[in-house]
Every structure is written in C-alpha cells, then in structure tokens.
Amino acid sequence: MSDQVTESYIDGASVSSAETYPNIDPSTGATLGDVARAGDKEIDQAATAARRASRGWRATTPEQRSDLLSALAGLIDREVETLARLESEDSGKPLAQARNDTRVCARYFRFYSRVIESYYGLSIPLRPDLHVYTRREPLGVAGSIVAWNYPMQLFGRGVAPAIATGNCTVLKPADETPRTAVYLARLATEAGFPPGVINVVTGLGPEAGAALAAHPGIDHLSFVGSTEVGSLIAGAAARRVAPVTLELGGKSAHLVFGDADVERAATVIANAILQNAGQTCSAGSRVLVHERVHDELLQRIADRFATVSIGPGISDPDLGPLVSRKQQDRVRGYVESAKEAREAAIVCGGTVAEPDGITGGAYFAPTLIDGVDPAAKIASEEIFGPVLTVTTFGAEDQAVALANGTDYALMGAVWTKDLARAHRVAAQVDGGQIYVNTYGAGGGVELPFGGFRKSGYGREKGVEALDAYTATKTIVVQL
Ligand code: NAD
C-alpha cells in the first residue's frame, strides 16, 4: 500500500487496480487519498487464492487456528491508535468510539480463538451395532460484504468465526471505509496466517461487491447493509445455491412505560442514537412513550442533545459527521418530510450543522421529532442519522402493536419497573435482541445477533455464528 493509494490485499500481497476512486474525509470534505477500484479480475484472484489456501487451512487443528486468532487479537490491540485514527478519518466517527471499535474487533478474534477449541460434533446412540457421529465441516471460502458504519467490528464479526471454523475469506469493505480492513489483513500476515486465508478486495459495491456476490467460488456470503442490496446479494447467491447471512438494519423501538426510570431511560436512549451519529443498524431510533411520562422523557433527551459537542471525528467530539454528503442528504430528506407533516413537531435540531465553520463536512444536528404518525416515512424507514422520532401510547397492547408496526425487526428495549410486564412485552416484541432497562450491552460479541423480517436472517456473533460457517456431516459406522 503506498501512502496515497489503498490497494487490495490478496494472497499475502498488495494488488493494484487499473482505476482508483477518491477516499473522502466526511469531517472536512477533503480527500484522504485514492482507493483501488477492483472488479471481476481481483475478486477472481482473491477467490482463487482463498480456495488454494483452504486446502491447508481446513487441515489445521483448532489449537493451531486458535493460536493464530489470538496472535492477531494481540496485534490489533498493539495497533489501536493507528487503526482508530484510520477508522475515524474514513468514517468520521469520534476517536474514542473508533478506539472502542478497535478493541471490539480484537475481542472477536480472541473470543473465537477460545470457543473454537470446544466446538464439537455429536455422538448419536442410534443402535448398539452402529457408531454414529457428526462433524462440523467448514464450507470452504466465505465472502463478506460489509457496511461503512462499523468497519472494524464488521471485519471481526465476519472473518473471525469463518476462519476459526477452517474457512478462508474474501472481504469487500464499504466503498467509504477501506483502510482498516486492508490494515487488518496485513496484520494477519504478521500474526502468521498463511497467504490467502484472509483477503481484502477494495472497490465499489456494484463492481467489486457484485462480482463477489456472483462468484462461483464463494461458498457462503455474509452481508451488512441496506435491505435493497441485501436482497440482490441473496438473489445472486441463490442462483448458485450458496447460503447467506443478511443483516439489513432496523427501526428498533424503545417502549418507555409509565413506571419507567425516566432519567436512566433518557440517558441511554440519547447516548444510543448519538453513538456513531445514529448510523447503527441497532440504533433505537423510535421512542414509544406512555403519555404519563412523555413530557419528562422528551425534556431530558432535549437537554442532553443541547449539550452535545459536534466536530471532526479526530477531535473526539460527542457527535462526528455522517459518513458522507450522500448520507447527509438522505437524513435531511427524511427530516424535511417530517416538517411537512402537520402533526409532527421538531423539538430540537432538524438541520445540517457546520461546526467551527466547516462547510465541506457531512454534519447533522441531533434531532428530536415529537408527535410522529406511525404511518409516516420517518417512523417506518431507516433514517441512519442522529434522529429520534417520538410516538405516544396509552395501553400496553398499543405499545406492542406500534413496536411491531414496521417491516424491520432487529432489536427493541422495554423500560419498566414491572417485572411481569418486562418479560411479557419482551416476548411479544419482534426482534433478534430485546433489552430490558438497558440497551446495547456494549457491542455484545458474545450475544447472537440478527433480525426477523426485513432486518434479515441468520445469526452472527456468539457461539451460534460458528454454525453459519459450517455444515454438519453425519458418519455412520457398522460395528
Ligand atoms: P449499501 O447497502 O449500498 O452498502 C453496503 C455494502 O454493500 C457496501 O460494501 C457496498 O459497497 C455494497 N454494495 C452496494 N451495492 C452493491 C451491489 N449491487 N452488489 C454487491 N454489493 C453492493 O448501503 P449504503 O448505500 O451505503 O447505505 C444506504 C442505507 O443502507 C443507509 O442509509 C442505511 O439505512 C442502510 N445501511 C444499513 C447498515 C446496517 O448496519 N444494517 C449499514 C449501512 C447502511
């Protein structure tokens, strides 16, 4: 990788492409250098290298793989400052959040280095004269197409369980955030991984991404991004009958009941939507609040939003820019649509921001919108910005119906002191993770994660992710 061009990393070496595209710093609008614009040729090169490497890699013992994953985790921790700076510059996220993301990425490699040594098949007592057992076998080559919101966390989430189970990988980072993925792949070589086990191909979604999705040598695909692109990828994989894990975002609701600890709820809800400027698939972007505590909750959230510092990610404010001007336009469009709706009221924010007179950045002020019609676009579509919509309810069943009233079903939170209600509502709200009197649990490497409905299918994270990268073989022996 030269200073100016971020290139793909294939088979243990940098690979250039005939064309490049600019990497734009969303904090300023300036360029951070160029990125190799790979396509079919580089994807084929990476898939071929991964296939070749997989012959040796799948024959390694869990202990050998565990040692390498653990060594890589150590190198990621060693490089925390460099990786965090690259991530913050590429994505605009505040430096402290980027440091945390680096540690979570290391944690994925450490976690899977540990659990892989106790990931077993079964012995099945079918008949006394038959010895029956199962093996969990790697699928071969796993492809990952990931989003720009948590580039390093998504690298760890996709690559660590795939290689721990004996697969080799080809990852395409998001167009906007390529640099940490390439850096991590180079660190893997330093950790001792054989060439071809971890490959990174940079480029644009419809080119490198589409080529990876369609490549016949990719045995499993995991995707994080929009529902629209996710369904394209699932379609491409279906044509050659390859399994897919899709994580497609959400419109997760906080259900704040009349007996909730409102002060705590307000703090957690505000911080969750400020994190990464609201560009989090699991952001709790819808507040459903009981009429009794509505005013207090809104006042507390508005007070928090009023104290937020905004600025370039690298200066470590509370709130950095959105990932791009394109994303800023998208968020502005949603908020403008709310302004046109009669009932909705912008309690605070609602506009782009220009901290310190920076006009080229992609900033958006933290925004609270009250009185939102559940049928409105802003209440049902993913905004992906620091924007909270608020809808009031009176009865518990009404709150549950509102929570389940979008096409998405990724996460949710129940805020109440009533234990019976907490469990009852947690069971009724659709979503892959439901929290009670808290939210997010710090990234949750250990917690199975994924959606229902248009939030996607399959589960990543936790021990359960190992099943996605393996298939069961049953062996029957006549004694
Ligand atoms: P996207 O779905 O277009 O991009 C996600 C990834 O898919 C990127 O790596 C991109 O290069 C790749 N990609 C794009 N087109 C492709 C194609 N035709 N074939 C293969 N790969 C392709 O998302 P976006 O445009 O960056 O963001 C749009 C919206 O998607 C956001 O506003 C947000 O609502 C949602 N989103 C959700 C998540 C999430 O965490 N679930 C992450 C990012 C974006």
Short mmCIF file of C-alpha atoms and ligand atoms in Angstrom, two decimals:
data_model
loop_
_atom_site.label_atom_id
_atom_site.label_comp_id
_atom_site.label_asym_id
_atom_site.label_seq_id
_atom_site.Cartn_x
_atom_site.Cartn_y
_atom_site.Cartn_z
CA MET A 1 0.00 0.00 0.00
CA SER A 2 1.55 3.32 -0.99
CA ASP A 3 0.82 6.38 1.15
CA GLN A 4 -1.68 7.65 -1.35
CA VAL A 5 -3.40 4.54 -2.73
CA THR A 6 -5.18 1.95 -0.61
CA GLU A 7 -4.89 -1.29 -2.53
CA SER A 8 -6.48 -4.71 -2.21
CA TYR A 9 -4.61 -7.32 -0.14
CA ILE A 10 -4.75 -10.70 -1.85
CA ASP A 11 -2.76 -13.85 -1.13
CA GLY A 12 -0.48 -12.01 1.28
CA ALA A 13 0.41 -9.12 -1.07
CA SER A 14 -0.87 -5.71 -2.19
CA VAL A 15 -2.68 -5.76 -5.52
CA SER A 16 -3.32 -2.60 -7.54
CA SER A 17 -6.20 -1.99 -9.93
CA ALA A 18 -6.28 -0.16 -13.23
CA GLU A 19 -8.53 2.54 -11.78
CA THR A 20 -8.94 4.28 -8.43
CA TYR A 21 -11.57 6.38 -6.71
CA PRO A 22 -11.09 9.09 -4.05
CA ASN A 23 -11.48 8.38 -0.34
CA ILE A 24 -13.31 11.41 1.07
CA ASP A 25 -12.94 12.57 4.68
CA PRO A 26 -16.53 13.28 5.81
CA SER A 27 -15.29 15.60 8.56
CA THR A 28 -13.92 18.11 6.03
CA GLY A 29 -14.77 17.01 2.50
CA ALA A 30 -11.04 16.77 1.70
CA THR A 31 -9.52 13.67 0.13
CA LEU A 32 -7.65 11.09 2.21
CA GLY A 33 -6.02 9.52 -0.85
CA ASP A 34 -7.19 7.11 -3.51
CA VAL A 35 -8.55 3.58 -3.35
CA ALA A 36 -8.01 0.78 -5.86
CA ARG A 37 -11.24 0.22 -7.76
CA ALA A 38 -11.17 -3.55 -8.08
CA GLY A 39 -13.60 -5.59 -10.14
CA ASP A 40 -14.11 -9.10 -11.55
CA LYS A 41 -10.39 -9.75 -12.07
CA GLU A 42 -9.28 -9.02 -8.49
CA ILE A 43 -12.29 -10.81 -6.99
CA ASP A 44 -11.44 -13.89 -9.05
CA GLN A 45 -7.80 -13.63 -7.97
CA ALA A 46 -8.86 -13.43 -4.29
CA ALA A 47 -11.40 -16.27 -4.56
CA THR A 48 -8.79 -18.46 -6.27
CA ALA A 49 -6.16 -17.66 -3.61
CA ALA A 50 -8.65 -18.40 -0.84
CA ARG A 51 -9.61 -21.73 -2.45
CA ARG A 52 -5.97 -22.72 -2.74
CA ALA A 53 -5.24 -21.71 0.88
CA SER A 54 -8.30 -23.53 2.16
CA ARG A 55 -6.79 -26.95 1.39
CA GLY A 56 -4.10 -26.44 4.01
CA TRP A 57 -6.15 -24.25 6.34
CA ARG A 58 -9.02 -26.70 6.83
CA ALA A 59 -6.46 -29.36 7.78
CA THR A 60 -5.06 -27.29 10.68
CA THR A 61 -6.09 -28.20 14.22
CA PRO A 62 -8.42 -25.99 16.25
CA GLU A 63 -5.48 -25.31 18.54
CA GLN A 64 -3.33 -24.02 15.66
CA ARG A 65 -6.13 -21.78 14.42
CA SER A 66 -6.83 -20.62 17.96
CA ASP A 67 -3.20 -19.57 18.44
CA LEU A 68 -3.23 -17.50 15.23
CA LEU A 69 -6.54 -15.81 16.03
CA SER A 70 -5.23 -14.95 19.46
CA ALA A 71 -1.96 -13.58 17.99
CA LEU A 72 -3.95 -11.37 15.62
CA ALA A 73 -6.05 -10.07 18.52
CA GLY A 74 -2.81 -9.08 20.28
CA LEU A 75 -1.55 -7.20 17.21
CA ILE A 76 -4.88 -5.35 16.83
CA ASP A 77 -4.59 -4.23 20.45
CA ARG A 78 -1.00 -3.15 19.81
CA GLU A 79 -2.12 -1.04 16.82
CA VAL A 80 -5.14 0.51 18.49
CA GLU A 81 -4.06 4.13 17.94
CA THR A 82 -3.23 3.70 14.24
CA LEU A 83 -6.35 1.69 13.49
CA ALA A 84 -8.59 4.07 15.43
CA ARG A 85 -7.20 7.08 13.56
CA LEU A 86 -7.76 5.45 10.13
CA GLU A 87 -11.29 4.43 11.13
CA SER A 88 -12.13 7.86 12.50
CA GLU A 89 -10.82 9.63 9.37
CA ASP A 90 -12.59 7.29 6.93
CA SER A 91 -15.95 7.20 8.72
CA GLY A 92 -15.99 10.45 10.70
CA LYS A 93 -16.69 8.63 13.96
CA PRO A 94 -15.30 10.18 17.16
CA LEU A 95 -11.87 8.88 18.05
CA ALA A 96 -13.00 7.35 21.37
CA GLN A 97 -15.66 5.32 19.52
CA ALA A 98 -13.07 4.24 16.96
CA ARG A 99 -10.76 3.08 19.76
CA ASN A 100 -13.61 1.10 21.26
CA ASP A 101 -14.40 -0.44 17.85
CA THR A 102 -10.75 -1.50 17.55
CA ARG A 103 -10.93 -3.27 20.91
CA VAL A 104 -14.20 -4.96 19.93
CA CYS A 105 -12.55 -6.14 16.70
CA ALA A 106 -9.70 -7.68 18.75
CA ARG A 107 -12.30 -9.19 21.07
CA TYR A 108 -13.93 -11.05 18.13
CA PHE A 109 -10.63 -12.75 17.30
CA ARG A 110 -9.94 -13.52 20.96
CA PHE A 111 -13.47 -14.82 21.62
CA TYR A 112 -13.47 -17.16 18.61
CA SER A 113 -9.90 -18.26 19.39
CA ARG A 114 -11.28 -19.56 22.68
CA VAL A 115 -14.61 -21.07 21.68
CA ILE A 116 -13.27 -22.90 18.63
CA GLU A 117 -11.38 -25.32 20.86
CA SER A 118 -14.64 -26.55 22.36
CA TYR A 119 -16.80 -26.65 19.25
CA TYR A 120 -17.72 -30.31 18.85
CA GLY A 121 -19.89 -32.67 16.87
CA LEU A 122 -22.27 -35.15 18.48
CA SER A 123 -22.31 -38.86 19.10
CA ILE A 124 -25.80 -40.26 18.41
CA PRO A 125 -26.86 -43.50 20.17
CA LEU A 126 -28.89 -44.89 17.26
CA ARG A 127 -28.32 -48.67 17.65
CA PRO A 128 -25.80 -50.83 19.53
CA ASP A 129 -24.29 -52.08 16.28
CA LEU A 130 -23.86 -48.63 14.74
CA HIS A 131 -21.40 -45.93 15.72
CA VAL A 132 -22.92 -42.60 14.60
CA TYR A 133 -21.27 -39.25 14.96
CA THR A 134 -21.38 -35.78 13.41
CA ARG A 135 -18.62 -33.43 12.30
CA ARG A 136 -18.98 -29.68 11.75
CA GLU A 137 -17.15 -29.10 8.47
CA PRO A 138 -16.06 -25.75 7.01
CA LEU A 139 -17.93 -24.62 3.88
CA GLY A 140 -14.77 -23.54 2.01
CA VAL A 141 -14.49 -19.87 1.04
CA ALA A 142 -16.60 -17.29 2.87
CA GLY A 143 -17.29 -13.89 1.29
CA SER A 144 -18.17 -10.80 3.36
CA ILE A 145 -19.60 -7.57 2.03
CA VAL A 146 -19.75 -5.07 4.85
CA ALA A 147 -21.03 -1.59 5.60
CA TRP A 148 -19.23 1.62 6.48
CA ASN A 149 -20.77 2.18 9.89
CA TYR A 150 -18.59 -0.21 11.95
CA PRO A 151 -15.88 -1.33 9.51
CA MET A 152 -13.54 -2.98 12.02
CA GLN A 153 -16.27 -4.54 14.13
CA LEU A 154 -17.85 -5.99 10.99
CA PHE A 155 -14.47 -7.33 9.86
CA GLY A 156 -14.07 -9.16 13.17
CA ARG A 157 -17.68 -10.32 13.20
CA GLY A 158 -17.46 -11.86 9.73
CA VAL A 159 -13.86 -13.01 9.42
CA ALA A 160 -13.10 -14.37 12.91
CA PRO A 161 -15.81 -17.10 13.09
CA ALA A 162 -15.26 -18.00 9.42
CA ILE A 163 -11.53 -18.67 9.76
CA ALA A 164 -11.87 -20.19 13.24
CA THR A 165 -14.02 -22.94 11.70
CA GLY A 166 -11.49 -23.59 8.91
CA ASN A 167 -12.81 -21.43 6.07
CA CYS A 168 -10.79 -18.88 4.10
CA THR A 169 -12.23 -15.44 3.45
CA VAL A 170 -12.61 -12.67 0.89
CA LEU A 171 -13.93 -9.41 2.36
CA LYS A 172 -15.04 -6.35 0.46
CA PRO A 173 -15.07 -3.30 2.74
CA ALA A 174 -17.54 -0.50 2.10
CA ASP A 175 -16.50 1.98 -0.60
CA GLU A 176 -16.19 4.78 2.00
CA THR A 177 -14.13 2.93 4.64
CA PRO A 178 -11.49 0.65 3.08
CA ARG A 179 -8.34 1.38 5.05
CA THR A 180 -8.74 -0.52 8.32
CA ALA A 181 -9.75 -3.73 6.52
CA VAL A 182 -6.56 -3.66 4.44
CA TYR A 183 -4.51 -2.86 7.55
CA LEU A 184 -6.08 -5.78 9.45
CA ALA A 185 -5.36 -8.20 6.59
CA ARG A 186 -1.70 -7.12 6.65
CA LEU A 187 -1.60 -7.63 10.42
CA ALA A 188 -2.91 -11.17 9.86
CA THR A 189 0.19 -11.91 7.78
CA GLU A 190 2.38 -10.54 10.58
CA ALA A 191 0.49 -12.76 13.06
CA GLY A 192 1.47 -15.79 10.98
CA PHE A 193 -1.63 -16.55 8.92
CA PRO A 194 -0.74 -18.29 5.65
CA PRO A 195 -1.27 -16.20 2.48
CA GLY A 196 -4.79 -16.48 1.07
CA VAL A 197 -6.60 -17.19 4.35
CA ILE A 198 -7.73 -13.55 4.74
CA ASN A 199 -8.09 -11.48 1.55
CA VAL A 200 -9.47 -7.96 1.20
CA VAL A 201 -10.64 -6.54 -2.12
CA THR A 202 -11.38 -2.79 -2.24
CA GLY A 203 -13.80 -1.21 -4.68
CA LEU A 204 -17.34 -0.07 -5.35
CA GLY A 205 -20.47 -2.02 -4.45
CA PRO A 206 -21.92 -2.55 -7.92
CA GLU A 207 -18.47 -3.62 -9.21
CA ALA A 208 -16.32 -5.47 -6.65
CA GLY A 209 -19.34 -6.19 -4.41
CA ALA A 210 -21.49 -7.58 -7.19
CA ALA A 211 -18.54 -9.62 -8.53
CA LEU A 212 -18.00 -11.19 -5.10
CA ALA A 213 -21.71 -11.95 -4.67
CA ALA A 214 -21.83 -13.67 -8.07
CA HIS A 215 -18.50 -15.54 -7.94
CA PRO A 216 -18.98 -19.31 -8.22
CA GLY A 217 -16.02 -19.95 -5.90
CA ILE A 218 -17.66 -18.30 -2.87
CA ASP A 219 -19.40 -20.90 -0.69
CA HIS A 220 -21.03 -18.58 1.87
CA LEU A 221 -21.88 -14.87 1.84
CA SER A 222 -22.44 -12.56 4.76
CA PHE A 223 -23.77 -9.10 4.09
CA VAL A 224 -24.34 -6.00 6.23
CA GLY A 225 -26.07 -3.05 4.61
CA SER A 226 -29.36 -1.98 3.10
CA THR A 227 -32.36 -4.25 2.55
CA GLU A 228 -32.32 -3.37 -1.14
CA VAL A 229 -28.73 -4.52 -1.76
CA GLY A 230 -29.11 -7.46 0.64
CA SER A 231 -31.89 -8.91 -1.46
CA LEU A 232 -29.73 -8.52 -4.62
CA ILE A 233 -26.94 -10.44 -2.91
CA ALA A 234 -29.27 -13.17 -1.68
CA GLY A 235 -30.57 -13.46 -5.25
CA ALA A 236 -27.07 -13.85 -6.68
CA ALA A 237 -26.23 -16.48 -4.05
CA ALA A 238 -29.50 -18.34 -4.61
CA ARG A 239 -28.66 -18.81 -8.29
CA ARG A 240 -25.71 -21.00 -7.31
CA VAL A 241 -27.33 -22.28 -4.07
CA ALA A 242 -24.89 -20.66 -1.62
CA PRO A 243 -26.07 -19.87 1.92
CA VAL A 244 -26.28 -16.25 3.02
CA THR A 245 -26.41 -14.34 6.29
CA LEU A 246 -28.12 -10.97 5.92
CA GLU A 247 -28.00 -8.14 8.45
CA LEU A 248 -30.10 -5.36 6.99
CA GLY A 249 -30.66 -2.77 9.64
CA GLY A 250 -33.70 -1.86 11.64
CA LYS A 251 -36.12 0.62 13.07
CA SER A 252 -35.82 -0.53 16.65
CA ALA A 253 -38.17 0.85 19.30
CA HIS A 254 -37.75 1.86 22.92
CA LEU A 255 -41.01 1.18 24.77
CA VAL A 256 -40.99 3.53 27.76
CA PHE A 257 -43.81 2.69 30.17
CA GLY A 258 -45.34 4.99 32.79
CA ASP A 259 -43.45 3.31 35.66
CA ALA A 260 -40.01 3.50 33.98
CA ASP A 261 -36.90 5.11 35.47
CA VAL A 262 -37.24 8.02 33.06
CA GLU A 263 -33.93 9.66 33.92
CA ARG A 264 -31.99 6.49 33.11
CA ALA A 265 -34.08 5.75 30.02
CA ALA A 266 -33.47 9.26 28.65
CA THR A 267 -29.70 8.98 29.16
CA VAL A 268 -29.42 5.57 27.50
CA ILE A 269 -31.78 6.42 24.62
CA ALA A 270 -29.95 9.69 23.85
CA ASN A 271 -26.49 8.10 24.00
CA ALA A 272 -27.57 5.19 21.79
CA ILE A 273 -28.74 7.48 18.98
CA LEU A 274 -25.73 9.80 19.32
CA GLN A 275 -23.32 6.87 19.03
CA ASN A 276 -21.82 6.81 15.54
CA ALA A 277 -24.17 9.70 14.63
CA GLY A 278 -27.14 7.32 14.64
CA GLN A 279 -25.62 5.24 11.84
CA THR A 280 -26.10 2.00 13.70
CA CYS A 281 -28.31 -0.82 12.45
CA SER A 282 -29.39 -1.41 16.03
CA ALA A 283 -29.92 2.29 16.87
CA GLY A 284 -33.12 2.62 18.89
CA SER A 285 -34.45 5.31 16.58
CA ARG A 286 -38.13 5.12 17.58
CA VAL A 287 -39.27 6.22 21.03
CA LEU A 288 -42.69 4.92 22.04
CA VAL A 289 -43.59 6.59 25.30
CA HIS A 290 -46.52 6.34 27.70
CA GLU A 291 -48.49 9.58 27.87
CA ARG A 292 -47.82 9.94 31.63
CA VAL A 293 -44.03 10.28 31.23
CA HIS A 294 -43.94 11.81 27.73
CA ASP A 295 -43.09 15.38 28.76
CA GLU A 296 -40.40 14.41 31.24
CA LEU A 297 -38.70 12.00 28.84
CA LEU A 298 -38.63 14.50 25.97
CA GLN A 299 -37.34 17.29 28.18
CA ARG A 300 -34.49 15.11 29.42
CA ILE A 301 -33.50 13.94 25.91
CA ALA A 302 -33.66 17.52 24.58
CA ASP A 303 -31.48 18.70 27.50
CA ARG A 304 -28.89 16.05 26.63
CA PHE A 305 -28.96 16.93 22.92
CA ALA A 306 -28.40 20.60 23.80
CA THR A 307 -25.04 19.82 25.42
CA VAL A 308 -23.65 17.71 22.56
CA SER A 309 -20.31 18.78 21.10
CA ILE A 310 -20.09 18.42 17.29
CA GLY A 311 -16.89 18.32 15.25
CA PRO A 312 -14.41 16.27 13.21
CA GLY A 313 -14.16 12.68 14.42
CA ILE A 314 -10.46 13.01 15.01
CA SER A 315 -11.03 15.81 17.57
CA ASP A 316 -13.17 13.35 19.56
CA PRO A 317 -16.46 15.23 19.96
CA ASP A 318 -19.71 13.64 21.20
CA LEU A 319 -21.01 13.68 17.62
CA GLY A 320 -18.98 13.44 14.41
CA PRO A 321 -20.23 13.87 10.84
CA LEU A 322 -22.30 11.34 8.94
CA VAL A 323 -20.26 9.08 6.67
CA SER A 324 -20.78 11.16 3.51
CA ARG A 325 -22.63 14.07 1.95
CA LYS A 326 -24.88 11.46 0.32
CA GLN A 327 -25.89 10.19 3.75
CA GLN A 328 -26.36 13.76 4.99
CA ASP A 329 -28.73 14.46 2.06
CA ARG A 330 -30.64 11.31 2.87
CA VAL A 331 -31.10 12.28 6.54
CA ARG A 332 -32.03 15.84 5.61
CA GLY A 333 -34.64 14.48 3.18
CA TYR A 334 -36.30 12.42 5.90
CA VAL A 335 -36.37 15.33 8.34
CA GLU A 336 -37.78 17.68 5.69
CA SER A 337 -40.58 15.16 5.05
CA ALA A 338 -41.41 15.32 8.79
CA LYS A 339 -41.54 19.12 8.71
CA GLU A 340 -44.21 18.91 6.03
CA ALA A 341 -46.39 16.59 8.13
CA ARG A 342 -48.96 18.55 10.14
CA GLU A 343 -48.78 16.71 13.47
CA ALA A 344 -45.01 16.25 13.79
CA ALA A 345 -43.02 18.85 15.73
CA ILE A 346 -39.25 19.28 15.65
CA VAL A 347 -38.37 19.61 19.34
CA CYS A 348 -34.71 20.27 18.64
CA GLY A 349 -32.18 20.00 15.79
CA GLY A 350 -33.61 19.32 12.34
CA THR A 351 -30.83 20.94 10.32
CA VAL A 352 -27.36 20.23 8.98
CA ALA A 353 -24.55 21.59 11.15
CA GLU A 354 -21.33 23.41 10.29
CA PRO A 355 -19.15 23.19 13.42
CA ASP A 356 -16.26 25.68 13.50
CA GLY A 357 -17.42 26.98 10.13
CA ILE A 358 -16.50 23.72 8.33
CA THR A 359 -18.66 23.86 5.22
CA GLY A 360 -17.41 20.70 3.48
CA GLY A 361 -18.40 18.24 6.25
CA ALA A 362 -21.41 15.95 6.50
CA TYR A 363 -22.72 17.02 9.91
CA PHE A 364 -26.31 16.84 11.13
CA ALA A 365 -27.59 18.24 14.44
CA PRO A 366 -29.11 15.80 16.95
CA THR A 367 -32.80 15.87 16.20
CA LEU A 368 -35.89 15.01 18.26
CA ILE A 369 -39.24 14.84 16.47
CA ASP A 370 -42.44 14.55 18.53
CA GLY A 371 -45.99 13.58 17.55
CA VAL A 372 -44.88 11.28 14.74
CA ASP A 373 -47.61 9.41 12.90
CA PRO A 374 -46.63 5.69 12.97
CA ALA A 375 -47.54 5.50 9.27
CA ALA A 376 -45.12 8.31 8.31
CA LYS A 377 -41.94 7.54 6.36
CA ILE A 378 -39.74 8.73 9.24
CA ALA A 379 -41.47 6.25 11.58
CA SER A 380 -41.11 3.24 9.30
CA GLU A 381 -37.93 3.67 7.20
CA GLU A 382 -34.35 3.57 8.43
CA ILE A 383 -33.04 7.16 8.62
CA PHE A 384 -29.49 6.29 9.75
CA GLY A 385 -28.73 9.61 11.38
CA PRO A 386 -28.92 11.22 14.84
CA VAL A 387 -32.70 11.47 14.63
CA LEU A 388 -35.23 10.19 17.19
CA THR A 389 -38.95 10.01 16.42
CA VAL A 390 -41.46 10.00 19.26
CA THR A 391 -44.95 8.49 19.33
CA THR A 392 -47.17 8.39 22.43
CA PHE A 393 -49.22 5.40 23.62
CA GLY A 394 -51.77 4.73 26.35
CA ALA A 395 -52.05 0.96 26.72
CA GLU A 396 -49.53 -1.88 26.68
CA ASP A 397 -51.03 -3.68 23.68
CA GLN A 398 -50.95 -0.43 21.73
CA ALA A 399 -47.23 -0.06 22.52
CA VAL A 400 -46.52 -3.61 21.32
CA ALA A 401 -48.51 -3.06 18.11
CA LEU A 402 -46.58 0.16 17.42
CA ALA A 403 -43.24 -1.58 18.10
CA ASN A 404 -44.12 -4.37 15.65
CA GLY A 405 -45.59 -1.98 13.10
CA THR A 406 -42.65 -1.69 10.68
CA ASP A 407 -41.13 -4.09 8.16
CA TYR A 408 -37.98 -4.27 10.30
CA ALA A 409 -37.49 -6.39 13.43
CA LEU A 410 -33.91 -6.20 14.70
CA MET A 411 -33.88 -5.00 18.32
CA GLY A 412 -36.03 -3.40 20.98
CA ALA A 413 -35.99 -2.16 24.57
CA VAL A 414 -38.60 -2.28 27.32
CA TRP A 415 -38.37 0.34 30.05
CA THR A 416 -40.48 -0.58 33.11
CA LYS A 417 -40.16 -1.49 36.79
CA ASP A 418 -42.88 -4.15 36.45
CA LEU A 419 -41.08 -7.49 36.08
CA ALA A 420 -44.08 -9.35 34.68
CA ARG A 421 -44.64 -6.68 32.04
CA ALA A 422 -40.95 -6.67 31.15
CA HIS A 423 -40.96 -10.38 30.28
CA ARG A 424 -44.43 -10.30 28.70
CA VAL A 425 -43.55 -7.43 26.37
CA ALA A 426 -40.03 -8.75 25.62
CA ALA A 427 -41.67 -11.95 24.34
CA GLN A 428 -44.18 -10.04 22.21
CA VAL A 429 -41.87 -7.52 20.52
CA ASP A 430 -40.35 -8.91 17.31
CA GLY A 431 -36.56 -8.71 17.13
CA GLY A 432 -33.33 -10.66 17.44
CA GLN A 433 -32.35 -8.94 20.69
CA ILE A 434 -34.65 -7.33 23.27
CA TYR A 435 -33.25 -5.36 26.19
CA VAL A 436 -34.96 -4.57 29.50
CA ASN A 437 -33.99 -1.31 31.24
CA THR A 438 -30.79 -1.09 29.23
CA TYR A 439 -29.74 -1.05 25.59
CA GLY A 440 -26.91 -2.48 23.50
CA ALA A 441 -24.80 -4.14 26.22
CA GLY A 442 -21.53 -2.79 24.82
CA GLY A 443 -21.38 -4.42 21.40
CA GLY A 444 -22.10 -7.94 22.56
CA VAL A 445 -19.52 -10.10 20.78
CA GLU A 446 -20.92 -13.00 22.80
CA LEU A 447 -24.61 -12.37 22.03
CA PRO A 448 -26.31 -13.93 18.98
CA PHE A 449 -27.40 -11.08 16.74
CA GLY A 450 -29.63 -10.79 13.69
CA GLY A 451 -33.12 -9.94 12.57
CA PHE A 452 -36.55 -11.11 11.67
CA ARG A 453 -38.48 -9.97 8.58
CA LYS A 454 -36.71 -7.25 6.52
CA SER A 455 -33.94 -6.92 9.09
CA GLY A 456 -32.51 -10.08 7.56
CA TYR A 457 -31.88 -13.67 8.53
CA GLY A 458 -29.22 -15.84 10.09
CA ARG A 459 -27.33 -15.03 13.26
CA GLU A 460 -23.88 -13.54 13.67
CA LYS A 461 -21.86 -13.14 16.90
CA GLY A 462 -21.65 -15.56 19.79
CA VAL A 463 -21.09 -19.28 19.55
CA GLU A 464 -24.11 -19.55 17.25
CA ALA A 465 -22.19 -17.83 14.41
CA LEU A 466 -19.94 -20.89 14.11
CA ASP A 467 -22.91 -22.87 12.78
CA ALA A 468 -23.33 -20.42 9.88
CA TYR A 469 -19.81 -21.18 8.60
CA THR A 470 -20.03 -24.95 8.89
CA ALA A 471 -22.27 -27.79 7.75
CA THR A 472 -22.98 -30.99 9.62
CA LYS A 473 -21.70 -34.27 8.23
CA THR A 474 -23.14 -37.42 9.81
CA ILE A 475 -20.98 -40.55 9.73
CA VAL A 476 -22.50 -43.99 10.32
CA VAL A 477 -20.20 -46.95 11.03
CA GLN A 478 -21.42 -50.58 11.13
CA LEU A 479 -19.65 -52.17 14.08
P1 NAD B 1 -25.44 -0.38 0.73
O1 NAD B 1 -26.32 -1.50 1.09
O2 NAD B 1 -25.49 0.18 -0.65
O3 NAD B 1 -23.90 -0.76 1.00
C1 NAD B 1 -23.46 -1.77 1.88
C2 NAD B 1 -22.36 -2.60 1.23
O4 NAD B 1 -22.87 -3.21 0.05
C3 NAD B 1 -21.13 -1.81 0.80
O5 NAD B 1 -19.96 -2.59 0.99
C4 NAD B 1 -21.36 -1.62 -0.69
O6 NAD B 1 -20.16 -1.44 -1.40
C5 NAD B 1 -22.02 -2.92 -1.06
N1 NAD B 1 -22.84 -2.87 -2.27
C6 NAD B 1 -23.56 -1.82 -2.76
N2 NAD B 1 -24.19 -2.17 -3.90
C7 NAD B 1 -23.87 -3.46 -4.14
C8 NAD B 1 -24.20 -4.39 -5.17
N3 NAD B 1 -25.01 -4.05 -6.18
N4 NAD B 1 -23.71 -5.64 -5.09
C9 NAD B 1 -22.90 -6.01 -4.07
N5 NAD B 1 -22.53 -5.17 -3.08
C10 NAD B 1 -23.01 -3.90 -3.11
O7 NAD B 1 -25.72 0.79 1.78
P2 NAD B 1 -25.45 2.36 1.60
O8 NAD B 1 -25.89 2.89 0.28
O9 NAD B 1 -24.04 2.57 1.96
O10 NAD B 1 -26.42 2.95 2.71
C11 NAD B 1 -27.80 3.12 2.41
C12 NAD B 1 -28.66 2.78 3.59
O11 NAD B 1 -28.49 1.41 3.97
C13 NAD B 1 -28.34 3.53 4.89
O12 NAD B 1 -28.87 4.78 4.92
C14 NAD B 1 -28.93 2.61 5.92
O13 NAD B 1 -30.31 2.83 6.04
C15 NAD B 1 -28.68 1.24 5.35
N6 NAD B 1 -27.46 0.65 5.95
C16 NAD B 1 -27.62 -0.26 6.92
C17 NAD B 1 -26.50 -0.78 7.54
C18 NAD B 1 -26.62 -1.79 8.63
O14 NAD B 1 -25.81 -1.79 9.54
N7 NAD B 1 -27.55 -2.70 8.53
C19 NAD B 1 -25.23 -0.35 7.18
C20 NAD B 1 -25.10 0.58 6.16
C21 NAD B 1 -26.22 1.06 5.56
#
